[in-house]
Coordinates of C-alpha atoms and ligand atoms in Angstrom, one line a residue:
M1 CA 0.1 -0.1 0.0
T2 CA 1.1 3.3 -0.6
W3 CA -1.1 5.1 1.8
T4 CA -1.1 5.0 5.3
L5 CA -4.3 4.7 7.1
T6 CA -5.3 7.2 9.8
E7 CA -6.1 5.7 13.4
A8 CA -9.7 5.4 14.6
N9 CA -9.8 8.9 16.1
P10 CA -12.4 11.4 16.4
K11 CA -10.6 14.6 15.5
N12 CA -9.7 12.7 12.2
Y13 CA -13.2 11.6 11.1
P14 CA -14.2 14.1 7.9
R15 CA -18.0 15.4 7.7
K16 CA -18.6 12.2 5.6
F17 CA -17.9 9.8 7.6
L18 CA -19.8 11.4 11.0
V19 CA -22.7 11.4 8.4
L20 CA -22.2 7.7 8.1
L21 CA -21.6 7.2 12.1
D22 CA -24.8 9.6 12.8
A23 CA -26.8 6.7 10.2
V24 CA -25.2 3.9 12.0
R25 CA -26.4 5.1 15.6
Q26 CA -29.6 5.3 15.0
Y27 CA -30.2 1.4 15.2
N28 CA -27.2 0.3 16.7
D29 CA -26.0 0.8 19.9
N30 CA -22.6 -0.9 19.4
I31 CA -21.5 1.2 16.9
D32 CA -18.7 2.4 18.9
N33 CA -16.7 -1.4 19.1
D34 CA -17.1 -1.0 15.3
I35 CA -16.1 2.1 14.4
P36 CA -12.3 1.0 13.7
L37 CA -13.4 -0.9 10.9
L38 CA -15.8 1.1 9.5
W39 CA -13.1 3.7 9.8
K40 CA -10.8 1.8 7.7
A41 CA -13.3 0.7 5.1
F42 CA -13.6 4.1 4.9
Q43 CA -10.6 5.1 4.2
F44 CA -9.2 2.0 1.8
A45 CA -12.0 2.8 -0.5
Q46 CA -11.5 6.5 -0.3
N47 CA -7.5 6.0 -1.2
A48 CA -8.4 2.9 -3.4
H49 CA -10.7 4.7 -5.6
M50 CA -8.8 8.1 -5.6
G51 CA -8.7 9.8 -9.2
Q52 CA -11.7 7.4 -10.1
F53 CA -14.7 9.6 -11.5
R54 CA -18.2 8.7 -12.3
R55 CA -19.5 9.9 -15.5
S56 CA -21.3 12.6 -13.4
G57 CA -18.0 14.1 -12.7
E58 CA -18.3 12.8 -8.9
P59 CA -15.3 10.9 -7.5
Y60 CA -16.0 7.5 -7.5
F61 CA -16.4 7.3 -3.8
E62 CA -19.5 9.0 -3.6
H63 CA -20.8 5.9 -5.3
V64 CA -19.9 3.4 -2.4
Y65 CA -20.2 5.8 0.3
N66 CA -23.8 6.4 -0.5
T67 CA -24.1 2.5 -1.0
A68 CA -23.3 2.5 2.4
L69 CA -25.8 4.9 3.7
I70 CA -28.6 3.4 1.5
L71 CA -27.7 0.2 3.6
T72 CA -28.0 2.1 7.1
D73 CA -31.7 2.7 6.3
L74 CA -31.9 -0.8 6.2
S75 CA -30.3 -1.2 9.6
M76 CA -27.5 -3.2 8.2
D77 CA -24.3 -4.7 10.3
T78 CA -21.4 -3.1 10.2
I79 CA -19.6 -6.1 8.1
T80 CA -22.2 -5.3 5.3
L81 CA -21.6 -1.6 5.6
C82 CA -17.9 -2.4 4.9
A83 CA -18.5 -4.6 2.1
A84 CA -20.7 -2.4 0.8
L85 CA -17.9 0.7 1.2
L86 CA -15.2 -2.0 -0.7
H87 CA -17.7 -3.2 -3.1
D88 CA -16.1 -1.6 -6.1
V89 CA -12.5 -2.1 -5.2
V90 CA -11.9 -5.6 -6.8
E91 CA -13.6 -4.9 -10.0
D92 CA -12.4 -1.5 -10.4
T93 CA -8.8 -1.0 -8.8
A94 CA -5.7 -3.1 -8.4
I95 CA -6.5 -4.5 -5.1
S96 CA -7.9 -8.5 -5.0
E97 CA -10.1 -10.2 -2.9
E98 CA -7.0 -11.8 -0.9
I99 CA -6.1 -8.4 0.2
I100 CA -9.5 -7.4 1.4
A101 CA -9.7 -10.6 3.0
E102 CA -6.3 -10.0 4.8
E103 CA -6.7 -6.6 5.7
F104 CA -10.6 -6.8 6.5
S105 CA -12.0 -10.5 7.2
P106 CA -13.0 -13.4 4.9
T107 CA -16.8 -12.3 5.6
I108 CA -16.2 -9.1 4.2
A109 CA -13.8 -10.4 1.2
F110 CA -16.5 -13.1 0.4
L111 CA -19.4 -10.2 0.4
V112 CA -17.2 -8.1 -1.9
K113 CA -16.8 -11.3 -4.4
G114 CA -20.4 -11.9 -4.4
V115 CA -21.2 -8.4 -5.2
T116 CA -18.4 -8.2 -8.2
K117 CA -20.0 -11.9 -9.4
I118 CA -23.4 -10.8 -10.0
G119 CA -22.0 -7.1 -11.5
G120 CA -20.8 -9.4 -14.4
I121 CA -24.0 -10.7 -15.0
K122 CA -26.2 -8.7 -17.5
F123 CA -29.8 -9.2 -18.2
N124 CA -31.0 -8.3 -21.5
S125 CA -34.3 -9.8 -22.3
E126 CA -37.8 -8.4 -22.0
Q127 CA -39.3 -11.8 -21.6
E128 CA -41.4 -12.7 -18.1
Q129 CA -40.2 -15.9 -18.0
Q130 CA -36.3 -14.8 -18.7
A131 CA -37.0 -12.1 -15.6
E132 CA -38.1 -14.8 -13.5
N133 CA -35.0 -17.3 -14.5
F134 CA -32.8 -14.5 -13.9
R135 CA -34.2 -13.2 -10.4
K136 CA -33.9 -17.1 -9.3
M137 CA -30.4 -17.0 -10.8
L138 CA -29.2 -13.6 -8.7
L139 CA -30.3 -15.9 -5.7
G140 CA -28.4 -18.5 -6.9
V141 CA -25.2 -16.8 -7.4
A142 CA -25.7 -14.6 -4.3
E143 CA -24.8 -17.1 -1.7
D144 CA -25.2 -14.9 1.1
I145 CA -28.4 -12.6 1.1
R146 CA -26.3 -9.9 2.4
V147 CA -24.4 -9.8 -1.2
L148 CA -28.2 -9.7 -2.5
I149 CA -28.9 -6.4 -0.2
I150 CA -25.5 -4.9 -1.2
K151 CA -26.5 -5.1 -4.8
F152 CA -29.8 -3.5 -4.6
A153 CA -28.4 -0.8 -2.4
D154 CA -25.9 -0.3 -4.9
R155 CA -28.4 -0.2 -7.9
L156 CA -30.6 1.9 -5.8
H157 CA -27.7 4.5 -6.3
N158 CA -26.9 4.2 -9.7
M159 CA -30.5 4.6 -10.8
R160 CA -30.7 8.0 -8.6
T161 CA -27.4 9.0 -10.6
L162 CA -28.9 6.9 -14.2
G163 CA -29.3 10.2 -15.7
S164 CA -25.3 11.2 -16.8
L165 CA -25.2 7.6 -18.4
P166 CA -25.4 7.2 -22.3
L167 CA -29.5 6.7 -23.4
V168 CA -29.0 3.0 -24.3
K169 CA -27.3 2.3 -21.0
Q170 CA -30.1 4.1 -19.4
R171 CA -32.5 2.0 -20.7
R172 CA -30.8 -1.2 -19.9
I173 CA -30.2 -1.1 -16.4
A174 CA -34.0 0.6 -16.1
I175 CA -35.3 -2.1 -17.6
E176 CA -33.5 -5.0 -15.4
T177 CA -34.3 -2.7 -12.4
R178 CA -37.8 -2.9 -13.6
D179 CA -37.9 -6.7 -14.1
V180 CA -35.7 -8.2 -11.9
Y181 CA -34.4 -6.2 -8.8
A182 CA -37.8 -4.3 -8.2
P183 CA -39.3 -7.7 -8.0
L184 CA -37.2 -9.4 -5.9
A185 CA -37.1 -6.7 -3.8
H186 CA -40.8 -6.7 -3.5
R187 CA -40.8 -10.4 -2.5
L188 CA -37.6 -10.1 0.3
G189 CA -40.2 -7.5 1.9
M190 CA -38.0 -4.4 1.1
Y191 CA -40.9 -2.5 0.0
R192 CA -39.5 1.4 0.4
L193 CA -36.2 0.4 -1.7
K194 CA -38.3 -1.3 -4.4
M195 CA -41.3 2.1 -4.9
E196 CA -38.0 3.9 -5.3
M197 CA -36.8 1.6 -7.8
E198 CA -39.7 1.7 -9.6
D199 CA -40.3 5.4 -10.0
L200 CA -36.6 5.8 -11.1
A201 CA -37.8 2.8 -13.9
L202 CA -40.3 4.6 -15.1
K203 CA -38.8 8.0 -15.1
Y204 CA -36.1 6.7 -17.8
L205 CA -38.5 4.2 -19.7
E206 CA -41.4 6.6 -20.1
P207 CA -40.0 10.1 -19.2
R208 CA -43.1 11.3 -21.0
I209 CA -45.2 9.7 -18.6
F210 CA -43.6 10.3 -15.5
N211 CA -43.5 13.7 -16.3
F212 CA -47.4 14.0 -17.0
L213 CA -47.7 12.4 -13.7
E214 CA -45.2 14.6 -11.9
K215 CA -46.7 17.8 -13.2
K216 CA -50.1 16.6 -12.3
I217 CA -49.5 15.4 -8.7
S218 CA -47.8 18.6 -7.9
A219 CA -50.4 20.6 -9.0
K220 CA -52.6 18.6 -6.8
R221 CA -50.2 18.5 -4.3
E222 CA -51.5 21.0 -1.8
E223 CA -55.1 19.9 -2.3
L224 CA -54.2 16.3 -2.0
E225 CA -52.2 17.4 1.3
A226 CA -54.8 19.1 2.6
Y227 CA -57.3 16.7 2.1
I228 CA -55.1 13.5 3.8
N229 CA -54.4 16.4 6.5
N230 CA -58.3 16.4 7.1
F231 CA -58.9 12.9 6.5
T232 CA -55.9 11.7 9.3
G233 CA -57.2 14.3 11.8
L234 CA -60.6 13.0 11.8
I235 CA -59.3 9.6 12.3
D236 CA -56.7 10.3 15.0
K237 CA -59.5 12.5 17.1
K238 CA -61.9 9.5 16.7
L239 CA -59.4 7.2 18.2
R240 CA -58.1 9.3 21.0
E241 CA -61.3 9.8 22.2
N242 CA -61.8 6.2 22.3
G243 CA -58.4 5.6 24.2
I244 CA -56.3 4.3 21.2
E245 CA -52.8 5.9 20.6
A246 CA -52.2 5.9 16.7
V247 CA -49.3 6.7 14.6
I248 CA -51.0 7.9 11.4
F249 CA -49.0 8.4 8.1
G250 CA -50.8 9.5 4.8
R251 CA -49.1 8.8 1.9
L252 CA -49.7 9.0 -1.9
K253 CA -49.3 6.0 -3.7
H254 CA -46.1 5.7 -6.2
F255 CA -46.1 7.0 -9.7
Y256 CA -45.3 3.5 -11.0
S257 CA -48.3 1.9 -9.5
I258 CA -50.6 4.9 -10.1
Y259 CA -49.2 4.5 -13.9
N260 CA -50.3 0.5 -13.7
K261 CA -53.9 1.1 -12.6
M262 CA -54.1 3.6 -15.7
K263 CA -52.9 1.1 -18.0
K264 CA -54.8 -1.6 -16.5
Q265 CA -58.2 0.3 -16.2
N266 CA -57.2 2.0 -19.2
K267 CA -58.4 5.7 -17.3
P268 CA -57.1 9.1 -17.0
F269 CA -55.5 10.1 -13.9
E270 CA -58.0 11.7 -13.4
E271 CA -60.1 8.9 -12.8
I272 CA -58.0 7.1 -10.9
Y273 CA -59.4 7.7 -7.5
D274 CA -57.5 5.7 -5.0
V275 CA -54.2 7.7 -5.2
L276 CA -54.1 8.1 -1.3
A277 CA -53.6 5.4 1.0
I278 CA -53.1 6.3 5.0
R279 CA -51.2 3.7 7.7
V280 CA -52.5 3.3 11.1
I281 CA -50.1 2.0 13.4
V282 CA -51.3 1.2 17.0
N283 CA -49.7 -0.6 19.7
T284 CA -51.5 -4.0 19.8
V285 CA -53.4 -6.5 17.9
A286 CA -57.0 -5.5 20.1
E287 CA -56.3 -2.0 18.8
C288 CA -55.8 -2.8 15.1
Y289 CA -59.5 -4.2 15.4
G290 CA -60.8 -1.5 17.4
S291 CA -59.5 1.3 15.3
L292 CA -60.9 -0.6 12.2
G293 CA -64.2 -0.5 14.2
Y294 CA -64.0 3.3 14.6
I295 CA -62.9 4.6 11.3
H296 CA -65.7 2.2 9.5
Q297 CA -68.0 4.2 11.9
L298 CA -66.5 7.3 10.3
F299 CA -66.6 6.6 6.6
K300 CA -67.9 3.7 4.8
P301 CA -66.0 0.8 4.0
I302 CA -66.2 -1.3 0.3
P303 CA -66.6 -5.0 1.6
E304 CA -65.0 -6.5 -1.5
R305 CA -61.7 -4.3 -0.6
F306 CA -61.7 -5.7 2.9
R307 CA -58.8 -8.3 3.8
D308 CA -57.6 -9.4 7.5
F309 CA -53.9 -10.3 7.0
I310 CA -53.9 -10.4 11.1
A311 CA -56.0 -13.4 11.4
N312 CA -54.6 -14.9 8.3
A313 CA -51.3 -13.8 8.0
K314 CA -49.8 -14.4 4.6
S315 CA -47.5 -17.1 4.4
N316 CA -44.4 -14.7 4.3
G317 CA -45.7 -13.6 7.5
Y318 CA -46.9 -10.0 6.3
Q319 CA -49.8 -8.8 8.6
S320 CA -51.9 -6.2 8.4
V321 CA -55.6 -5.4 8.2
H322 CA -56.3 -3.7 5.2
S323 CA -59.4 -1.7 4.1
T324 CA -60.7 0.8 1.5
V325 CA -63.4 3.1 2.7
I326 CA -65.1 6.1 1.2
G327 CA -63.9 9.5 2.1
P328 CA -65.0 12.7 2.2
G329 CA -66.0 13.9 -1.6
G330 CA -66.3 10.4 -2.4
K331 CA -62.4 9.5 -2.7
L332 CA -61.2 5.9 -2.1
I333 CA -58.7 5.4 0.2
E334 CA -56.9 2.5 1.0
I335 CA -56.4 1.8 5.1
Q336 CA -53.5 -0.5 6.3
I337 CA -53.7 -0.8 10.2
R338 CA -51.1 -2.8 12.0
T339 CA -49.1 -2.7 15.0
H340 CA -45.7 -1.3 15.5
E341 CA -43.9 -4.5 15.1
M342 CA -45.6 -5.3 11.9
H343 CA -45.1 -2.2 10.9
K344 CA -41.3 -2.4 11.5
K345 CA -41.1 -6.0 9.8
A346 CA -42.9 -4.9 6.5
E347 CA -41.0 -1.8 6.4
V348 CA -37.3 -2.9 6.4
G349 CA -37.7 -6.2 4.6
I350 CA -38.8 -9.1 6.6
A351 CA -42.7 -9.2 5.5
A352 CA -43.1 -9.2 1.8
H353 CA -46.5 -8.9 0.6
W354 CA -45.6 -9.6 -2.8
K355 CA -48.4 -12.8 -3.3
Y356 CA -51.8 -10.3 -4.0
K357 CA -50.3 -7.7 -6.3
E358 CA -47.9 -9.9 -8.2
S359 CA -50.6 -12.4 -9.0
K360 CA -48.8 -13.5 -12.1
D361 CA -45.9 -15.0 -9.9
N362 CA -47.3 -18.7 -8.5
D363 CA -43.7 -20.1 -8.3
D364 CA -43.9 -22.2 -5.2
S365 CA -40.6 -23.7 -5.1
L366 CA -38.9 -19.5 -5.4
D367 CA -41.9 -18.7 -2.5
K368 CA -40.2 -21.3 0.1
H369 CA -37.2 -20.2 -0.8
I370 CA -38.0 -16.7 -0.1
Q371 CA -39.5 -17.4 3.3
W372 CA -36.4 -19.1 4.3
L373 CA -34.3 -16.1 3.1
R374 CA -36.6 -13.9 4.6
D375 CA -36.1 -15.6 7.9
L376 CA -32.1 -15.1 7.6
V377 CA -32.8 -11.6 7.4
D378 CA -34.6 -11.9 10.8
M379 CA -31.7 -13.6 11.9
L380 CA -29.5 -11.2 10.5
K381 CA -30.9 -8.5 12.3
S382 CA -31.5 -9.9 15.8
D383 CA -29.1 -9.0 18.6
S384 CA -29.0 -12.5 20.0
A385 CA -27.6 -14.0 16.9
N386 CA -24.6 -16.3 17.3
E387 CA -21.9 -15.3 14.7
S388 CA -20.7 -18.4 13.7
D389 CA -24.2 -20.1 14.2
F390 CA -25.4 -17.7 11.2
M391 CA -22.4 -17.7 9.3
E392 CA -23.5 -21.3 8.4
T393 CA -26.9 -20.9 7.9
L394 CA -26.2 -17.9 5.8
K395 CA -25.1 -19.7 2.6
I396 CA -27.6 -20.0 0.2
D397 CA -28.3 -23.5 -0.7
L398 CA -31.4 -22.3 -2.8
F399 CA -31.9 -23.9 -6.0
K400 CA -29.1 -26.4 -5.1
D401 CA -30.2 -29.0 -7.7
E402 CA -30.4 -26.1 -10.6
I403 CA -27.9 -24.2 -12.5
F404 CA -28.5 -21.5 -14.3
V405 CA -26.3 -20.9 -17.5
F406 CA -26.2 -18.2 -20.7
T407 CA -26.3 -18.4 -24.3
P408 CA -23.9 -16.5 -26.5
K409 CA -27.0 -14.1 -27.0
G410 CA -27.2 -14.0 -23.2
D411 CA -30.6 -15.9 -23.1
L412 CA -30.9 -17.7 -19.7
I413 CA -31.4 -21.7 -19.3
S414 CA -31.8 -23.6 -16.7
L415 CA -30.3 -27.3 -15.9
P416 CA -30.5 -29.6 -13.3
K417 CA -27.2 -30.0 -11.5
G418 CA -24.5 -31.7 -12.8
S419 CA -25.6 -31.0 -16.5
T420 CA -22.8 -30.8 -19.0
A421 CA -21.9 -28.5 -22.5
L422 CA -23.8 -31.9 -24.2
D423 CA -26.7 -31.9 -21.9
F424 CA -27.0 -27.5 -23.0
A425 CA -26.9 -28.3 -26.8
F426 CA -29.8 -30.4 -26.5
A427 CA -31.5 -28.0 -24.3
V428 CA -31.1 -25.4 -26.9
H429 CA -32.6 -27.6 -29.5
T430 CA -32.5 -31.1 -30.4
E431 CA -30.8 -30.5 -33.8
I432 CA -28.3 -28.4 -32.0
G433 CA -27.6 -31.1 -30.0
L434 CA -27.4 -33.8 -32.8
R435 CA -25.3 -31.7 -35.1
C436 CA -23.0 -30.9 -32.3
I437 CA -19.1 -31.3 -32.1
G438 CA -17.7 -28.9 -29.7
A439 CA -18.3 -26.5 -27.1
K440 CA -16.8 -23.3 -25.6
V441 CA -17.5 -22.3 -22.0
N442 CA -16.8 -19.0 -20.9
A443 CA -14.8 -18.7 -24.5
K444 CA -12.7 -21.5 -23.9
I445 CA -12.9 -24.5 -26.0
V446 CA -13.7 -27.6 -23.4
P447 CA -14.9 -31.3 -23.9
L448 CA -18.5 -32.1 -24.4
N449 CA -19.1 -33.9 -21.0
T450 CA -17.4 -30.6 -19.1
E451 CA -19.7 -29.6 -16.2
L452 CA -21.5 -26.5 -15.8
S453 CA -21.7 -24.3 -13.3
S454 CA -24.0 -21.4 -12.9
G455 CA -23.0 -17.9 -14.7
D456 CA -21.4 -19.9 -17.5
Q457 CA -21.8 -19.1 -21.3
I458 CA -21.8 -21.6 -23.4
E459 CA -21.4 -21.7 -27.2
I460 CA -22.0 -25.1 -29.2
I461 CA -20.3 -25.4 -32.3
T462 CA -22.4 -27.4 -34.5
S463 CA -21.5 -29.0 -38.0
A464 CA -24.1 -29.8 -40.4
N465 CA -23.1 -33.3 -41.5
H466 CA -22.2 -34.5 -37.6
S467 CA -24.2 -37.3 -36.2
P468 CA -23.8 -38.2 -32.3
S469 CA -21.6 -40.6 -30.4
Y470 CA -23.0 -43.5 -28.8
N471 CA -20.5 -42.4 -25.9
W472 CA -22.6 -39.2 -25.5
L473 CA -25.1 -41.3 -23.4
K474 CA -22.6 -41.5 -21.0
Y475 CA -22.2 -37.7 -20.9
V476 CA -26.2 -36.7 -20.2
C477 CA -27.4 -36.2 -17.3
G478 CA -31.0 -36.6 -18.9
N479 CA -32.9 -39.3 -16.8
G480 CA -36.7 -38.1 -17.2
T481 CA -36.3 -35.1 -15.6
M482 CA -34.8 -33.1 -18.6
K483 CA -36.9 -30.2 -20.1
W484 CA -36.1 -31.8 -24.0
D485 CA -37.5 -35.4 -24.9
I486 CA -34.2 -37.3 -25.2
R487 CA -36.1 -40.2 -26.8
P488 CA -35.3 -39.2 -30.8
W489 CA -31.9 -39.1 -30.0
I490 CA -31.7 -42.4 -28.3
F491 CA -33.5 -43.6 -31.9
F492 CA -31.4 -41.2 -34.3
I493 CA -28.0 -42.9 -32.1
R494 CA -29.6 -46.4 -32.8
L495 CA -30.4 -45.8 -36.1
W496 CA -26.6 -44.3 -37.2
E497 CA -25.3 -47.1 -35.3
R498 CA -27.2 -49.4 -37.8
G499 CA -25.8 -47.2 -40.5
T500 CA -22.1 -48.1 -39.6
Ligands
MN1 MN1 -21.4 -0.2 -7.4

């Protein structure tokens, strides 16, 4: 190293570091023990990226610093914050993963490596199924839930600063964010993050619509605010009179969901009535139902829109009572009532309420894995968790029977674990399998029986007058579970054998 790191000493801390510390203090009482490590990562990243600039002209360090700041919003631990500060060091500077492991810890190096690995995978398809496969693959490749969480923060900051990139890149990144990252964040219950990602994606993918909505809403903002203040005021008063102390937030639904409503119902903005929503946070479950009753006394509910996710918690743990009422002037207002504990879970990424809004997805196996991931996030946040215990459980063994690989065009193909290059050829097309004479994995020529791993890109070399070899039967792991039909192929081999 050509630079020296200064001791952890409050006199040395620049303002930026103090801001970061302040943010961590909001949720971590033990920050004092962690300061030396965090301070080291801060300086290390600053030095490593010295002289590098983003397209916007800002020093590169701004990006990694802001990524870490976003993670404080999600109450992430110090290890994760350090990894966030260092997340682009291996990719963009001469510093290796080994150096990070030595200077910091193997865990931090492992997280940085994971983020680097995910960063190398690019999504470039507008097909829904591809997006779903891609989301699965991210989970598979991430190996550790924290890798994914850092990646979300990294992506959010890149989205916030997308304006300075060329248009083509803006589009690609925005599509990837909308189709892959936002739905994944939604499933992990990282609701705030998801909404911001979606709004930013809309801004870059449909700038005219975004500007239109922004104008409409800002023109009505005062009116909407006055309306919601009046509405929440009435509810607050009623609850107080009945001895219920509640925290009530009014909120405007985010642009992307308003836009989706306009599209789905084919209605102009003026006819979308339920752009307003409120949350009522109370102390106990009994108060949730009590508040519901009092609110229904004030405003008429729409019976079809009533949902009790407290009595019937979702399989992912989400709990709240939802009701839509007719507010003053006939406006529809969605109300979510929950306890503080339920609220905290729903906000910071434990409870995802994805099922009822993302009805398109009903992949149960993915749901199960997500539940498991969510439990991990839970553990990650609990103070009582024992470090080595949860390091063990943090290893993601999702989809352990499945791998995800790419065609040269970047299409994603999922195969059973243990699949070879030859399996891949048949998975793409029987004809390609039959005519296959060789394969390149990640641009290197390899034998056809080479076992593939997730993230590999495979190119199959074919020849029009080639026929399959009997030996191939030994290489394919197809045993009836494969997606393609292997029978014509065996038939072909027999024919071919008879012919020679
Ligand atoms: Mn980055």
